[in-house]
PDB file of C-alpha atoms and ligand atoms in Angstrom:
ATOM      1  CA  MET G  20     -23.175   2.310  46.330  1.00 51.00           C
ATOM      2  CA  ALA G  21     -25.132   0.241  48.136  1.00 58.00           C
ATOM      3  CA  LYS G  22     -24.510  -0.305  51.847  1.00 83.00           C
ATOM      4  CA  LEU G  23     -25.217  -3.939  52.884  1.00 96.00           C
ATOM      5  CA  ARG G  24     -23.970  -4.967  56.219  1.00 98.00           C
ATOM      6  CA  ILE G  25     -22.902  -8.881  56.385  1.00 98.00           C
ATOM      7  CA  GLU G  26     -22.085 -10.621  59.542  1.00 98.00           C
ATOM      8  CA  GLN G  27     -20.723 -14.374  59.254  1.00 98.00           C
ATOM      9  CA  VAL G  28     -22.257 -16.429  61.896  1.00 98.00           C
ATOM     10  CA  PRO G  29     -20.071 -19.284  62.251  1.00 98.00           C
ATOM     11  CA  VAL G  30     -22.564 -23.235  63.119  1.00 98.00           C
ATOM     12  CA  LEU G  31     -22.304 -26.431  63.732  1.00 98.00           C
ATOM     13  CA  ARG G  32     -18.804 -27.954  62.954  1.00 96.00           C
ATOM     14  CA  ASP G  33     -17.480 -26.064  59.776  1.00 98.00           C
ATOM     15  CA  ASN G  34     -21.026 -23.902  58.466  1.00 98.00           C
ATOM     16  CA  TYR G  35     -21.390 -20.416  57.626  1.00 98.00           C
ATOM     17  CA  VAL G  36     -24.264 -18.458  57.907  1.00 99.00           C
ATOM     18  CA  TRP G  37     -24.373 -15.296  56.707  1.00 99.00           C
ATOM     19  CA  LEU G  38     -26.591 -12.185  58.170  1.00 99.00           C
ATOM     20  CA  LEU G  39     -27.082  -9.423  55.165  1.00 98.00           C
ATOM     21  CA  HIS G  40     -28.350  -6.009  56.357  1.00 98.00           C
ATOM     22  CA  ASP G  41     -29.421  -3.337  54.853  1.00 98.00           C
ATOM     23  CA  ALA G  42     -29.330  -0.304  56.971  1.00 96.00           C
ATOM     24  CA  ALA G  43     -31.258   2.448  54.400  1.00 96.00           C
ATOM     25  CA  SER G  44     -34.673  -0.122  54.783  1.00 97.00           C
ATOM     26  CA  GLY G  45     -33.974  -1.970  57.705  1.00 97.00           C
ATOM     27  CA  ALA G  46     -33.998  -5.381  55.609  1.00 98.00           C
ATOM     28  CA  THR G  47     -32.416  -8.240  57.468  1.00 98.00           C
ATOM     29  CA  ALA G  48     -31.787 -11.454  55.355  1.00 99.00           C
ATOM     30  CA  VAL G  49     -30.235 -14.778  56.443  1.00 99.00           C
ATOM     31  CA  VAL G  50     -28.559 -16.632  53.901  1.00 99.00           C
ATOM     32  CA  ASP G  51     -28.360 -20.991  54.693  1.00 99.00           C
ATOM     33  CA  PRO G  52     -29.288 -21.054  58.103  1.00 98.00           C
ATOM     34  CA  ALA G  53     -28.863 -24.642  59.242  1.00 98.00           C
ATOM     35  CA  VAL G  54     -29.887 -23.858  62.488  1.00 98.00           C
ATOM     36  CA  ALA G  55     -32.004 -21.199  64.004  1.00 98.00           C
ATOM     37  CA  GLU G  56     -30.856 -20.241  67.240  1.00 98.00           C
ATOM     38  CA  PRO G  57     -27.219 -18.608  67.504  1.00 98.00           C
ATOM     39  CA  VAL G  58     -28.903 -16.342  64.104  1.00 98.00           C
ATOM     40  CA  LEU G  59     -31.960 -15.313  66.637  1.00 98.00           C
ATOM     41  CA  GLU G  60     -29.219 -14.746  69.128  1.00 98.00           C
ATOM     42  CA  ARG G  61     -27.312 -12.670  66.866  1.00 98.00           C
ATOM     43  CA  LEU G  62     -30.491 -11.123  65.224  1.00 98.00           C
ATOM     44  CA  GLY G  63     -31.065  -9.217  68.980  1.00 98.00           C
ATOM     45  CA  GLN G  64     -27.504  -8.310  69.759  1.00 98.00           C
ATOM     46  CA  LEU G  65     -27.228  -6.697  66.540  1.00 98.00           C
ATOM     47  CA  GLY G  66     -30.923  -5.472  66.625  1.00 98.00           C
ATOM     48  CA  TRP G  67     -31.622  -6.870  63.242  1.00 98.00           C
ATOM     49  CA  GLN G  68     -35.303  -8.235  62.565  1.00 98.00           C
ATOM     50  CA  LEU G  69     -35.276 -10.321  59.926  1.00 99.00           C
ATOM     51  CA  SER G  70     -36.920  -9.987  56.646  1.00 98.00           C
ATOM     52  CA  HIS G  71     -35.764 -12.787  54.188  1.00 98.00           C
ATOM     53  CA  ILE G  72     -34.371 -16.097  54.420  1.00 99.00           C
ATOM     54  CA  LEU G  73     -32.095 -17.269  51.584  1.00 99.00           C
ATOM     55  CA  ASN G  74     -31.873 -20.561  50.321  1.00 99.00           C
ATOM     56  CA  THR G  75     -29.144 -21.790  48.247  1.00 99.00           C
ATOM     57  CA  HIS G  76     -30.095 -25.484  47.964  1.00 98.00           C
ATOM     58  CA  HIS G  77     -32.223 -27.637  50.099  1.00 98.00           C
ATOM     59  CA  HIS G  78     -29.567 -29.529  52.141  1.00 98.00           C
ATOM     60  CA  ASP G  79     -30.667 -29.597  55.288  1.00 98.00           C
ATOM     61  CA  ASP G  80     -27.538 -27.484  57.092  1.00 98.00           C
ATOM     62  CA  HIS G  81     -28.919 -24.811  55.091  1.00 98.00           C
ATOM     63  CA  THR G  82     -32.753 -25.384  55.838  1.00 98.00           C
ATOM     64  CA  GLY G  83     -32.656 -27.085  58.826  1.00 98.00           C
ATOM     65  CA  GLY G  84     -33.394 -23.235  60.500  1.00 98.00           C
ATOM     66  CA  ASN G  85     -36.004 -22.369  58.028  1.00 99.00           C
ATOM     67  CA  LEU G  86     -39.115 -23.445  60.076  1.00 98.00           C
ATOM     68  CA  ALA G  87     -38.248 -22.426  63.870  1.00 99.00           C
ATOM     69  CA  LEU G  88     -36.691 -18.407  62.411  1.00 99.00           C
ATOM     70  CA  LYS G  89     -39.705 -17.665  59.966  1.00 98.00           C
ATOM     71  CA  LYS G  90     -42.141 -19.223  63.372  1.00 98.00           C
ATOM     72  CA  ALA G  91     -40.317 -16.338  65.320  1.00 98.00           C
ATOM     73  CA  THR G  92     -39.399 -13.068  62.489  1.00 98.00           C
ATOM     74  CA  GLY G  93     -42.563 -13.752  60.126  1.00 98.00           C
ATOM     75  CA  ALA G  94     -38.861 -13.105  58.070  1.00 98.00           C
ATOM     76  CA  ARG G  95     -40.186 -14.866  53.928  1.00 98.00           C
ATOM     77  CA  VAL G  96     -38.560 -17.743  52.660  1.00 98.00           C
ATOM     78  CA  VAL G  97     -37.015 -17.580  49.286  1.00 98.00           C
ATOM     79  CA  GLY G  98     -35.771 -20.627  47.642  1.00 98.00           C
ATOM     80  CA  ALA G  99     -35.757 -22.335  44.009  1.00 98.00           C
ATOM     81  CA  ARG G 100     -38.018 -22.639  42.050  1.00 98.00           C
ATOM     82  CA  HIS G 101     -36.798 -25.889  40.490  1.00 96.00           C
ATOM     83  CA  ASP G 102     -36.531 -27.448  43.534  1.00 98.00           C
ATOM     84  CA  ALA G 103     -39.604 -25.599  45.845  1.00 98.00           C
ATOM     85  CA  GLN G 104     -41.197 -29.240  47.178  1.00 98.00           C
ATOM     86  CA  ARG G 105     -37.308 -29.170  49.198  1.00 98.00           C
ATOM     87  CA  ILE G 106     -37.151 -25.616  50.748  1.00 98.00           C
ATOM     88  CA  PRO G 107     -39.374 -25.942  53.931  1.00 98.00           C
ATOM     89  CA  GLY G 108     -41.303 -23.099  54.118  1.00 98.00           C
ATOM     90  CA  ILE G 109     -40.469 -21.235  50.990  1.00 98.00           C
ATOM     91  CA  ASP G 110     -42.658 -18.383  50.072  1.00 98.00           C
ATOM     92  CA  ILE G 111     -40.823 -16.867  46.740  1.00 98.00           C
ATOM     93  CA  GLU G 112     -39.582 -19.069  44.309  1.00 98.00           C
ATOM     94  CA  VAL G 113     -36.415 -17.238  42.242  1.00 98.00           C
ATOM     95  CA  GLY G 114     -34.888 -18.687  39.083  1.00 98.00           C
ATOM     96  CA  ASP G 115     -32.053 -18.062  36.693  1.00 98.00           C
ATOM     97  CA  GLY G 116     -31.955 -14.347  36.029  1.00 98.00           C
ATOM     98  CA  ASP G 117     -34.596 -13.559  38.719  1.00 98.00           C
ATOM     99  CA  SER G 118     -33.749 -10.181  40.152  1.00 98.00           C
ATOM    100  CA  PHE G 119     -35.404  -8.434  43.801  1.00 97.00           C
ATOM    101  CA  LEU G 120     -34.531  -5.910  46.264  1.00 97.00           C
ATOM    102  CA  LEU G 121     -33.575  -7.049  49.198  1.00 98.00           C
ATOM    103  CA  GLY G 122     -34.640  -3.290  51.136  1.00 97.00           C
ATOM    104  CA  THR G 123     -32.358  -1.333  48.734  1.00 97.00           C
ATOM    105  CA  VAL G 124     -30.178  -3.098  47.704  1.00 97.00           C
ATOM    106  CA  ALA G 125     -30.785  -5.452  44.220  1.00 97.00           C
ATOM    107  CA  ALA G 126     -30.167  -9.066  43.970  1.00 98.00           C
ATOM    108  CA  MET G 127     -29.782 -11.132  41.566  1.00 98.00           C
ATOM    109  CA  VAL G 128     -30.431 -15.270  41.224  1.00 98.00           C
ATOM    110  CA  PHE G 129     -27.753 -17.427  38.882  1.00 98.00           C
ATOM    111  CA  ASP G 130     -29.066 -21.255  38.943  1.00 98.00           C
ATOM    112  CA  VAL G 131     -26.291 -23.221  39.729  1.00 98.00           C
ATOM    113  CA  PRO G 132     -27.249 -27.103  39.274  1.00 98.00           C
ATOM    114  CA  GLY G 133     -24.329 -29.638  40.267  1.00 98.00           C
ATOM    115  CA  HIS G 134     -23.934 -30.398  44.178  1.00 98.00           C
ATOM    116  CA  THR G 135     -27.760 -30.410  43.964  1.00 98.00           C
ATOM    117  CA  SER G 136     -30.052 -29.970  41.008  1.00 98.00           C
ATOM    118  CA  GLY G 137     -31.644 -27.012  42.238  1.00 98.00           C
ATOM    119  CA  HIS G 138     -28.426 -25.310  43.388  1.00 98.00           C
ATOM    120  CA  ILE G 139     -28.719 -20.800  43.488  1.00 99.00           C
ATOM    121  CA  ALA G 140     -26.594 -18.645  43.956  1.00 99.00           C
ATOM    122  CA  TYR G 141     -27.373 -14.961  45.199  1.00 99.00           C
ATOM    123  CA  TRP G 142     -25.383 -12.126  43.662  1.00 98.00           C
ATOM    124  CA  PHE G 143     -25.450  -8.344  45.681  1.00 98.00           C
ATOM    125  CA  PRO G 144     -23.560  -6.537  42.287  1.00 98.00           C
ATOM    126  CA  ASP G 145     -23.594  -2.945  44.408  1.00 96.00           C
ATOM    127  CA  ALA G 146     -22.440  -4.816  47.318  1.00 97.00           C
ATOM    128  CA  GLN G 147     -20.200  -7.138  45.429  1.00 98.00           C
ATOM    129  CA  ALA G 148     -21.010 -10.083  47.514  1.00 98.00           C
ATOM    130  CA  LEU G 149     -22.071 -13.431  46.168  1.00 98.00           C
ATOM    131  CA  PHE G 150     -23.928 -15.918  48.268  1.00 99.00           C
ATOM    132  CA  ALA G 151     -22.814 -19.125  46.489  1.00 99.00           C
ATOM    133  CA  GLY G 152     -23.535 -21.666  48.985  1.00 98.00           C
ATOM    134  CA  ASP G 153     -22.469 -25.171  48.533  1.00 98.00           C
ATOM    135  CA  THR G 154     -21.271 -24.556  44.690  1.00 99.00           C
ATOM    136  CA  LEU G 155     -17.736 -22.725  45.303  1.00 99.00           C
ATOM    137  CA  PHE G 156     -16.145 -22.952  47.836  1.00 98.00           C
ATOM    138  CA  MET G 157     -12.775 -20.966  48.798  1.00 99.00           C
ATOM    139  CA  LEU G 158     -10.220 -23.213  46.777  1.00 99.00           C
ATOM    140  CA  GLY G 159     -12.744 -25.430  45.983  1.00 98.00           C
ATOM    141  CA  CYS G 160     -16.399 -26.535  44.865  1.00 98.00           C
ATOM    142  CA  GLY G 161     -19.322 -28.916  45.889  1.00 98.00           C
ATOM    143  CA  ARG G 162     -19.132 -32.554  45.555  1.00 98.00           C
ATOM    144  CA  LEU G 163     -21.669 -33.656  42.336  1.00 98.00           C
ATOM    145  CA  PHE G 164     -24.469 -34.948  44.456  1.00 98.00           C
ATOM    146  CA  GLU G 165     -27.543 -34.469  42.105  1.00 98.00           C
ATOM    147  CA  GLY G 166     -25.806 -33.080  38.957  1.00 98.00           C
ATOM    148  CA  THR G 167     -22.706 -34.068  36.468  1.00 98.00           C
ATOM    149  CA  PRO G 168     -19.395 -32.996  36.145  1.00 98.00           C
ATOM    150  CA  ASP G 169     -20.620 -30.698  32.931  1.00 98.00           C
ATOM    151  CA  GLN G 170     -23.767 -28.826  34.235  1.00 98.00           C
ATOM    152  CA  MET G 171     -20.809 -27.700  37.559  1.00 99.00           C
ATOM    153  CA  TRP G 172     -18.330 -26.640  35.077  1.00 99.00           C
ATOM    154  CA  ASN G 173     -21.036 -24.395  34.020  1.00 98.00           C
ATOM    155  CA  SER G 174     -22.399 -23.148  36.761  1.00 99.00           C
ATOM    156  CA  LEU G 175     -18.846 -22.503  37.224  1.00 99.00           C
ATOM    157  CA  LEU G 176     -18.538 -20.321  33.995  1.00 98.00           C
ATOM    158  CA  LYS G 177     -21.293 -18.677  34.953  1.00 98.00           C
ATOM    159  CA  LEU G 178     -20.321 -17.131  38.555  1.00 98.00           C
ATOM    160  CA  ARG G 179     -16.935 -17.158  37.248  1.00 98.00           C
ATOM    161  CA  ALA G 180     -17.671 -14.752  34.997  1.00 98.00           C
ATOM    162  CA  LEU G 181     -18.507 -12.000  37.235  1.00 98.00           C
ATOM    163  CA  PRO G 182     -16.130  -8.944  38.536  1.00 98.00           C
ATOM    164  CA  GLY G 183     -13.546  -9.910  39.848  1.00 98.00           C
ATOM    165  CA  ASP G 184     -13.386  -7.699  42.913  1.00 98.00           C
ATOM    166  CA  THR G 185     -17.305  -9.405  43.680  1.00 98.00           C
ATOM    167  CA  MET G 186     -15.809 -11.278  47.478  1.00 98.00           C
ATOM    168  CA  VAL G 187     -16.821 -15.046  47.630  1.00 99.00           C
ATOM    169  CA  TYR G 188     -19.268 -16.310  50.352  1.00 98.00           C
ATOM    170  CA  CYS G 189     -19.312 -20.160  50.706  1.00 98.00           C
ATOM    171  CA  ALA G 190     -21.401 -21.772  52.963  1.00 98.00           C
ATOM    172  CA  HIS G 191     -18.708 -23.851  54.720  1.00 98.00           C
ATOM    173  CA  GLU G 192     -14.823 -23.662  56.051  1.00 98.00           C
ATOM    174  CA  TYR G 193     -13.377 -26.229  53.768  1.00 98.00           C
ATOM    175  CA  THR G 194     -10.465 -24.019  53.042  1.00 98.00           C
ATOM    176  CA  GLN G 195      -7.270 -26.031  54.373  1.00 98.00           C
ATOM    177  CA  SER G 196      -8.443 -29.144  53.053  1.00 98.00           C
ATOM    178  CA  ASN G 197      -9.307 -27.514  49.759  1.00 98.00           C
ATOM    179  CA  ALA G 198      -5.756 -25.354  49.673  1.00 98.00           C
ATOM    180  CA  ARG G 199      -3.654 -29.362  50.632  1.00 98.00           C
ATOM    181  CA  PHE G 200      -5.272 -30.476  47.649  1.00 98.00           C
ATOM    182  CA  ALA G 201      -5.083 -27.676  45.120  1.00 98.00           C
ATOM    183  CA  ARG G 202      -1.244 -27.410  45.811  1.00 97.00           C
ATOM    184  CA  LEU G 203      -0.701 -30.687  44.805  1.00 96.00           C
ATOM    185  CA  LEU G 204      -2.213 -29.969  41.084  1.00 96.00           C
ATOM    186  CA  GLU G 205      -0.218 -27.120  40.538  1.00 96.00           C
ATOM    187  CA  ARG G 206       3.401 -26.697  41.726  1.00 94.00           C
ATOM    188  CA  ASP G 207       4.444 -23.454  40.088  1.00 95.00           C
ATOM    189  CA  ASN G 208       1.202 -21.149  40.802  1.00 98.00           C
ATOM    190  CA  ALA G 209       3.289 -18.741  43.211  1.00 98.00           C
ATOM    191  CA  GLN G 210       0.016 -17.174  43.386  1.00 98.00           C
ATOM    192  CA  LEU G 211      -1.584 -20.387  44.472  1.00 98.00           C
ATOM    193  CA  MET G 212       1.543 -21.593  47.017  1.00 98.00           C
ATOM    194  CA  ALA G 213       1.764 -18.048  48.522  1.00 98.00           C
ATOM    195  CA  ARG G 214      -2.413 -18.189  49.558  1.00 98.00           C
ATOM    196  CA  VAL G 215      -1.792 -22.057  51.094  1.00 98.00           C
ATOM    197  CA  THR G 216       0.976 -19.895  53.374  1.00 98.00           C
ATOM    198  CA  GLU G 217      -1.302 -17.552  54.428  1.00 98.00           C
ATOM    199  CA  ILE G 218      -4.618 -19.932  55.143  1.00 98.00           C
ATOM    200  CA  ASP G 219      -2.125 -22.555  56.726  1.00 98.00           C
ATOM    201  CA  GLU G 220      -1.524 -18.880  58.883  1.00 98.00           C
ATOM    202  CA  ARG G 221      -5.312 -17.756  59.621  1.00 98.00           C
ATOM    203  CA  ARG G 222      -6.523 -21.452  60.611  1.00 98.00           C
ATOM    204  CA  GLY G 223      -3.317 -22.009  63.034  1.00 98.00           C
ATOM    205  CA  GLN G 224      -5.089 -19.091  64.938  1.00 98.00           C
ATOM    206  CA  ARG G 225      -8.581 -20.168  64.249  1.00 97.00           C
ATOM    207  CA  LEU G 226      -9.371 -17.389  61.944  1.00 98.00           C
ATOM    208  CA  SER G 227     -12.077 -17.879  58.775  1.00 98.00           C
ATOM    209  CA  THR G 228     -10.717 -17.633  55.385  1.00 98.00           C
ATOM    210  CA  VAL G 229     -14.040 -16.694  53.865  1.00 98.00           C
ATOM    211  CA  PRO G 230     -14.781 -14.891  52.254  1.00 98.00           C
ATOM    212  CA  ALA G 231     -12.639 -13.758  49.383  1.00 98.00           C
ATOM    213  CA  PRO G 232     -12.282 -12.380  46.009  1.00 98.00           C
ATOM    214  CA  LEU G 233     -13.843 -14.045  42.616  1.00 99.00           C
ATOM    215  CA  ALA G 234     -10.298 -13.015  41.361  1.00 99.00           C
ATOM    216  CA  LEU G 235      -8.146 -14.620  43.803  1.00 98.00           C
ATOM    217  CA  GLU G 236     -10.527 -17.733  43.540  1.00 99.00           C
ATOM    218  CA  CYS G 237      -9.949 -17.668  39.656  1.00 98.00           C
ATOM    219  CA  ALA G 238      -6.479 -17.239  40.134  1.00 98.00           C
ATOM    220  CA  THR G 239      -5.629 -20.398  42.699  1.00 98.00           C
ATOM    221  CA  ASN G 240      -9.113 -22.280  42.733  1.00 99.00           C
ATOM    222  CA  PRO G 241      -7.823 -25.574  40.295  1.00 98.00           C
ATOM    223  CA  PHE G 242     -12.240 -25.678  40.076  1.00 98.00           C
ATOM    224  CA  LEU G 243     -12.341 -22.745  38.102  1.00 99.00           C
ATOM    225  CA  ARG G 244      -9.165 -23.949  36.342  1.00 98.00           C
ATOM    226  CA  ALA G 245      -9.938 -26.790  34.102  1.00 98.00           C
ATOM    227  CA  ASP G 246      -9.538 -25.092  31.129  1.00 98.00           C
ATOM    228  CA  VAL G 247      -5.857 -23.391  31.793  1.00 98.00           C
ATOM    229  CA  GLU G 248      -2.942 -25.640  30.282  1.00 97.00           C
ATOM    230  CA  SER G 249      -1.163 -25.812  33.558  1.00 96.00           C
ATOM    231  CA  VAL G 250      -3.989 -27.364  35.356  1.00 98.00           C
ATOM    232  CA  LYS G 251      -4.363 -29.980  32.688  1.00 98.00           C
ATOM    233  CA  LYS G 252      -1.025 -31.100  32.916  1.00 97.00           C
ATOM    234  CA  GLY G 253      -1.143 -30.974  36.578  1.00 96.00           C
ATOM    235  CA  VAL G 254      -3.850 -34.060  35.929  1.00 97.00           C
ATOM    236  CA  GLY G 255      -1.998 -35.891  33.365  1.00 97.00           C
ATOM    237  CA  MET G 256      -4.578 -34.364  30.874  1.00 98.00           C
ATOM    238  CA  PRO G 257      -2.527 -31.737  28.598  1.00 98.00           C
ATOM    239  CA  GLY G 258      -5.173 -30.284  26.142  1.00 97.00           C
ATOM    240  CA  ALA G 259      -7.933 -32.545  27.321  1.00 98.00           C
ATOM    241  CA  ASP G 260     -11.326 -30.735  27.061  1.00 98.00           C
ATOM    242  CA  PRO G 261     -12.508 -28.769  30.102  1.00 98.00           C
ATOM    243  CA  VAL G 262     -15.056 -30.630  31.198  1.00 98.00           C
ATOM    244  CA  ALA G 263     -12.794 -34.267  31.483  1.00 98.00           C
ATOM    245  CA  VAL G 264     -10.358 -32.083  33.252  1.00 98.00           C
ATOM    246  CA  PHE G 265     -12.973 -30.758  35.460  1.00 98.00           C
ATOM    247  CA  ALA G 266     -14.293 -34.735  36.111  1.00 98.00           C
ATOM    248  CA  GLU G 267     -10.704 -35.752  37.178  1.00 98.00           C
ATOM    249  CA  ILE G 268     -10.235 -33.386  39.683  1.00 98.00           C
ATOM    250  CA  ARG G 269     -13.603 -33.555  41.052  1.00 98.00           C
ATOM    251  CA  ARG G 270     -12.830 -37.541  41.454  1.00 98.00           C
ATOM    252  CA  ARG G 271      -9.317 -36.916  42.862  1.00 98.00           C
ATOM    253  CA  LYS G 272     -10.732 -34.916  45.784  1.00 98.00           C
ATOM    254  CA  ASP G 273     -13.398 -37.024  46.077  1.00 97.00           C
ATOM    255  CA  VAL G 274     -10.396 -39.767  47.249  1.00 97.00           C
ATOM    256  CA  PHE G 275      -8.117 -37.392  48.857  1.00 95.00           C
TER     257      PHE G 275
HETATM  258 ZN1   ZN E 317     -25.177 -28.906  50.780  1.00 82.50          ZN
HETATM  259 FE1   FE E 318     -23.097 -27.612  53.356  1.00 82.50          FE
END
């Protein structure tokens, strides 16, 4: 199995920047560098040379460090073909179904519109790692700034179809607030209730809750469960269409 070392760099208020390192080749990527300085510092500590900057979407808290990192390291910027004009310093444009190598480790790209129109996710199948940006959070999903509920639901279905042992690396520590919301929708979900308790314990110790296994998200994240009858009932919409249920869950979370 391909080796990929993954390091978390917490920045700003609640952003996670991820460093990926293929020891076999030395290739090193940063995912969604909100800022450059803490990334350069950690790279220095680790002795890693940045070769790629991977952006999931154009928001400044995901691309703000692009140009400074590119200048300091010569790394190549990878971003969405459909959103190239909004990705600072983009060199390599990718889209749904594309694959590329980070050194010796294969990556696959998914278009996952909804949070933004050009949002993409990066999947490293041999490393069992998914970088989901602001599309799929632990127990949550991104706000629909540029997309429809239908688009976002279909984006989430794409991610849900990946192997359950895939670890989901998202871009924000929003888990505790998501957990407080999720528990209200599915009170009979024992796995969810146990997870909520564990999240409170971890956050009480200021520990990160990211990443988490996709299988656990599928079993507990209401935004991945809009087609599950207990969640439909939880929002008072038994038998309703999943897109309508998803839209209602998203609407409620927006005002939660
Ligand atoms: Zn965003
Ligand atoms: Fe963000």
